[in-house]
CSV table of C-alpha atoms in Angstrom, one decimal:
chain,number,residue,atom,x,y,z
A,16,LEU,CA,-11.2,-28.8,-8.8
A,17,SER,CA,-13.2,-32.0,-8.5
A,18,LEU,CA,-10.0,-34.0,-9.3
A,19,VAL,CA,-8.3,-32.3,-6.4
A,20,ARG,CA,-11.2,-33.1,-4.1
A,21,GLN,CA,-11.2,-36.7,-5.2
A,22,SER,CA,-7.5,-37.1,-4.7
A,23,LEU,CA,-7.7,-35.5,-1.3
A,24,ARG,CA,-10.6,-37.7,-0.3
A,25,SER,CA,-8.8,-40.9,-1.4
A,26,LEU,CA,-5.6,-39.7,0.4
A,27,PHE,CA,-7.6,-39.1,3.6
A,28,VAL,CA,-9.2,-42.6,3.4
A,29,VAL,CA,-5.7,-44.3,2.8
A,30,VAL,CA,-4.3,-42.4,5.8
A,31,LEU,CA,-7.2,-43.4,8.0
A,32,ASP,CA,-6.9,-47.1,6.9
A,33,LEU,CA,-3.1,-47.1,7.6
A,34,GLY,CA,-3.6,-45.5,11.0
A,35,PHE,CA,-6.2,-48.0,12.1
A,36,ALA,CA,-4.1,-50.9,10.9
A,37,LEU,CA,-1.1,-49.5,12.8
A,38,ARG,CA,-3.3,-49.0,15.9
A,39,LEU,CA,-4.6,-52.6,15.7
A,40,ALA,CA,-1.1,-54.0,15.2
A,41,LEU,CA,0.8,-52.0,17.8
A,42,LEU,CA,-1.7,-51.0,20.5
A,43,ARG,CA,-3.8,-54.1,20.9
A,44,PRO,CA,-1.5,-55.7,23.5
A,45,VAL,CA,-1.4,-52.5,25.6
A,46,GLY,CA,-3.9,-53.7,28.1
A,47,ARG,CA,-6.6,-56.3,28.8
A,48,ASN,CA,-9.2,-53.6,28.7
A,49,ARG,CA,-10.1,-53.1,25.0
A,50,LEU,CA,-10.4,-49.3,25.3
A,51,ALA,CA,-6.9,-48.8,26.9
A,52,GLY,CA,-5.2,-48.0,23.7
A,53,GLU,CA,-8.1,-46.7,21.6
A,54,LEU,CA,-7.6,-43.0,22.4
A,55,LEU,CA,-3.9,-43.2,21.8
A,56,GLY,CA,-4.6,-45.0,18.5
A,57,VAL,CA,-7.0,-42.3,17.4
A,58,LEU,CA,-4.6,-39.5,18.3
A,59,LEU,CA,-1.8,-41.3,16.4
A,60,THR,CA,-4.0,-41.7,13.4
A,61,LEU,CA,-4.9,-38.0,13.4
A,62,VAL,CA,-1.2,-36.9,13.8
A,63,GLY,CA,-0.1,-39.3,11.1
A,64,GLY,CA,-2.8,-37.9,8.8
A,65,MET,CA,-1.7,-34.4,9.4
A,66,LEU,CA,2.0,-35.3,8.8
A,67,VAL,CA,1.1,-37.0,5.5
A,68,ALA,CA,-1.1,-34.1,4.4
A,69,GLY,CA,1.6,-31.6,5.4
A,70,LEU,CA,4.0,-33.5,3.2
A,71,VAL,CA,1.8,-34.2,0.1
A,72,LEU,CA,-0.2,-31.0,-0.2
A,73,PRO,CA,2.7,-28.5,-0.8
A,74,TRP,CA,4.2,-30.9,-3.3
A,75,HIS,CA,0.9,-31.1,-5.1
A,76,ALA,CA,0.4,-27.4,-5.0
A,77,LEU,CA,3.8,-26.8,-6.7
A,78,ARG,CA,3.3,-29.4,-9.3
A,79,SER,CA,0.1,-27.8,-10.4
A,80,VAL,CA,1.6,-24.3,-10.9
A,81,ALA,CA,1.7,-23.0,-14.4
A,82,ILE,CA,3.6,-19.8,-15.1
A,83,SER,CA,3.8,-17.7,-18.3
A,84,ALA,CA,6.5,-15.1,-17.8
A,85,GLY,CA,7.9,-12.5,-20.1
A,86,LEU,CA,10.5,-9.8,-20.2
A,87,PRO,CA,10.3,-6.2,-21.1
A,88,ARG,CA,12.2,-5.3,-24.4
A,89,ASP,CA,14.8,-3.2,-22.6
A,90,GLY,CA,15.8,-1.6,-19.3
A,91,VAL,CA,18.3,0.7,-17.8
A,92,ALA,CA,20.6,-0.4,-15.0
A,93,GLY,CA,19.3,0.8,-11.6
A,94,ARG,CA,16.0,2.0,-13.0
A,95,PRO,CA,12.6,0.2,-12.3
A,96,MET,CA,11.1,-2.2,-14.7
A,97,SER,CA,8.1,-4.6,-14.6
A,98,VAL,CA,8.1,-8.3,-15.4
A,99,PRO,CA,4.7,-9.5,-16.7
A,100,LEU,CA,3.6,-12.8,-15.1
A,101,ASP,CA,0.5,-15.0,-15.7
A,102,ILE,CA,0.1,-17.6,-12.9
A,103,THR,CA,-2.3,-20.5,-12.6
A,104,ALA,CA,-2.0,-22.3,-9.2
A,105,SER,CA,-4.1,-24.3,-6.8
A,106,GLY,CA,-2.7,-22.8,-3.6
A,107,PRO,CA,-0.5,-20.1,-2.2
A,108,PHE,CA,3.3,-20.2,-2.8
A,109,GLU,CA,6.3,-17.9,-3.1
A,110,ILE,CA,8.2,-16.9,-6.2
A,111,ALA,CA,11.7,-15.6,-6.9
A,112,ILE,CA,13.6,-14.7,-10.0
A,113,PRO,CA,17.3,-14.3,-9.0
A,114,ALA,CA,18.6,-13.3,-12.4
A,115,LEU,CA,16.3,-10.2,-12.3
A,116,GLY,CA,17.0,-9.4,-8.6
A,117,ILE,CA,13.5,-10.4,-7.5
A,118,GLY,CA,13.6,-12.0,-4.1
A,119,TRP,CA,11.0,-14.3,-2.5
A,120,THR,CA,7.6,-12.8,-3.0
A,121,GLY,CA,4.3,-14.3,-1.8
A,122,VAL,CA,1.7,-15.2,-4.3
A,123,PRO,CA,-1.6,-15.7,-2.4
A,124,HIS,CA,-3.9,-15.9,-5.4
A,125,PRO,CA,-3.3,-16.9,-9.0
A,126,GLY,CA,-3.7,-14.4,-11.8
A,127,ALA,CA,-2.0,-12.0,-14.1
A,128,GLY,CA,0.1,-9.0,-13.1
A,129,ASP,CA,3.5,-7.4,-13.0
A,130,LEU,CA,6.4,-7.8,-10.6
A,131,GLU,CA,8.3,-4.6,-10.2
A,132,THR,CA,12.1,-4.7,-9.9
A,133,LEU,CA,15.2,-2.7,-10.5
A,134,ALA,CA,17.2,-3.6,-13.6
A,135,GLY,CA,20.4,-5.2,-12.5
A,136,ARG,CA,23.8,-4.8,-14.1
A,137,ARG,CA,24.0,-3.9,-17.8
A,138,GLY,CA,24.1,-6.7,-20.4
A,139,LEU,CA,21.9,-9.1,-22.2
A,140,LEU,CA,19.6,-11.6,-20.4
A,141,GLY,CA,18.5,-14.4,-22.7
A,142,GLU,CA,17.2,-17.0,-20.3
A,143,TYR,CA,16.4,-17.1,-16.6
A,144,THR,CA,15.0,-19.3,-13.9
A,145,VAL,CA,11.9,-18.8,-11.8
A,146,GLU,CA,12.1,-20.4,-8.4
A,147,LEU,CA,8.9,-21.6,-6.6
A,148,ARG,CA,8.5,-22.8,-3.0
A,149,SER,CA,5.5,-23.7,-0.9
A,150,ALA,CA,4.7,-25.2,2.6
A,151,ALA,CA,1.0,-24.6,2.4
A,152,PRO,CA,-1.3,-25.3,4.1
A,153,LEU,CA,0.4,-26.6,7.3
A,154,GLY,CA,4.0,-25.3,7.0
A,155,LEU,CA,5.6,-28.5,8.0
A,156,TRP,CA,7.8,-29.2,5.0
A,157,TRP,CA,9.0,-26.8,2.3
A,158,TRP,CA,9.0,-28.0,-1.3
A,159,ARG,CA,10.9,-26.2,-4.1
A,160,ARG,CA,10.6,-26.2,-7.9
A,161,SER,CA,12.6,-24.4,-10.6
A,162,ILE,CA,11.2,-23.4,-14.0
A,163,HIS,CA,13.6,-22.3,-16.8
A,164,PHE,CA,12.4,-19.7,-19.3
A,165,THR,CA,13.9,-18.7,-22.6
A,166,PRO,CA,11.9,-15.6,-23.8
A,167,PRO,CA,11.4,-15.0,-27.5
A,168,ARG,CA,13.5,-11.9,-27.3
A,169,PRO,CA,16.3,-11.2,-24.8
A,170,LEU,CA,16.3,-8.3,-22.3
A,171,HIS,CA,18.8,-5.6,-23.1
A,172,VAL,CA,19.9,-3.7,-20.0
A,173,ALA,CA,21.7,-0.4,-20.9
A,174,PRO,CA,24.2,1.2,-18.6
A,175,ALA,CA,23.0,3.7,-16.1
A,176,PRO,CA,23.4,7.2,-17.5
A,177,SER,CA,26.0,9.3,-15.7
A,178,VAL,CA,25.7,13.0,-15.0
A,179,VAL,CA,28.6,14.9,-16.4
A,180,PRO,CA,28.8,18.6,-15.5
A,181,LEU,CA,29.3,21.0,-18.4
A,182,PRO,CA,32.5,23.1,-18.3
A,183,PRO,CA,32.0,26.6,-17.1
A,184,ARG,CA,31.1,29.1,-19.8
A,185,SER,CA,33.9,31.3,-20.8
A,186,SER,CA,33.3,35.0,-21.0
A,187,GLY,CA,35.5,35.4,-24.1
A,188,SER,CA,35.7,38.1,-26.7
A,189,GLN,CA,33.2,36.5,-29.1
């Protein structure tokens, strides 16, 4: 946490320094009065800082995400199953696991838990990809990241059971 604070503090100082240098270079000849371009320079510095923060912070949040994902031993097509996840992150993000039919789901806080989904088509799932995306905290740019997993044992999805009616009972001579 202290490393994140130090990096954010140094990023803020760099953005302010660049903003003031840009202001001095571009807005100095605006007028003879020294304060003519000062307000515009300060506003440009603040907007530039917000743009840089909106670009860098989501990237940093996704790079710091660590996920430990597993698979249940087996499933039945069309029936619910839970996928255990253990997530360590520094900010909110969204997660999707397309191979398991899990669409974009928000993860506001890190922790351990299960994602509920319906088992897809029957077959054997040996590896899958977890998709992450984030635009936090400002929502200006979206960053994406993919993590590939190969679980120690594959997921076996059995076919959905079908209901077959029994033939009518005959009233024979037995």
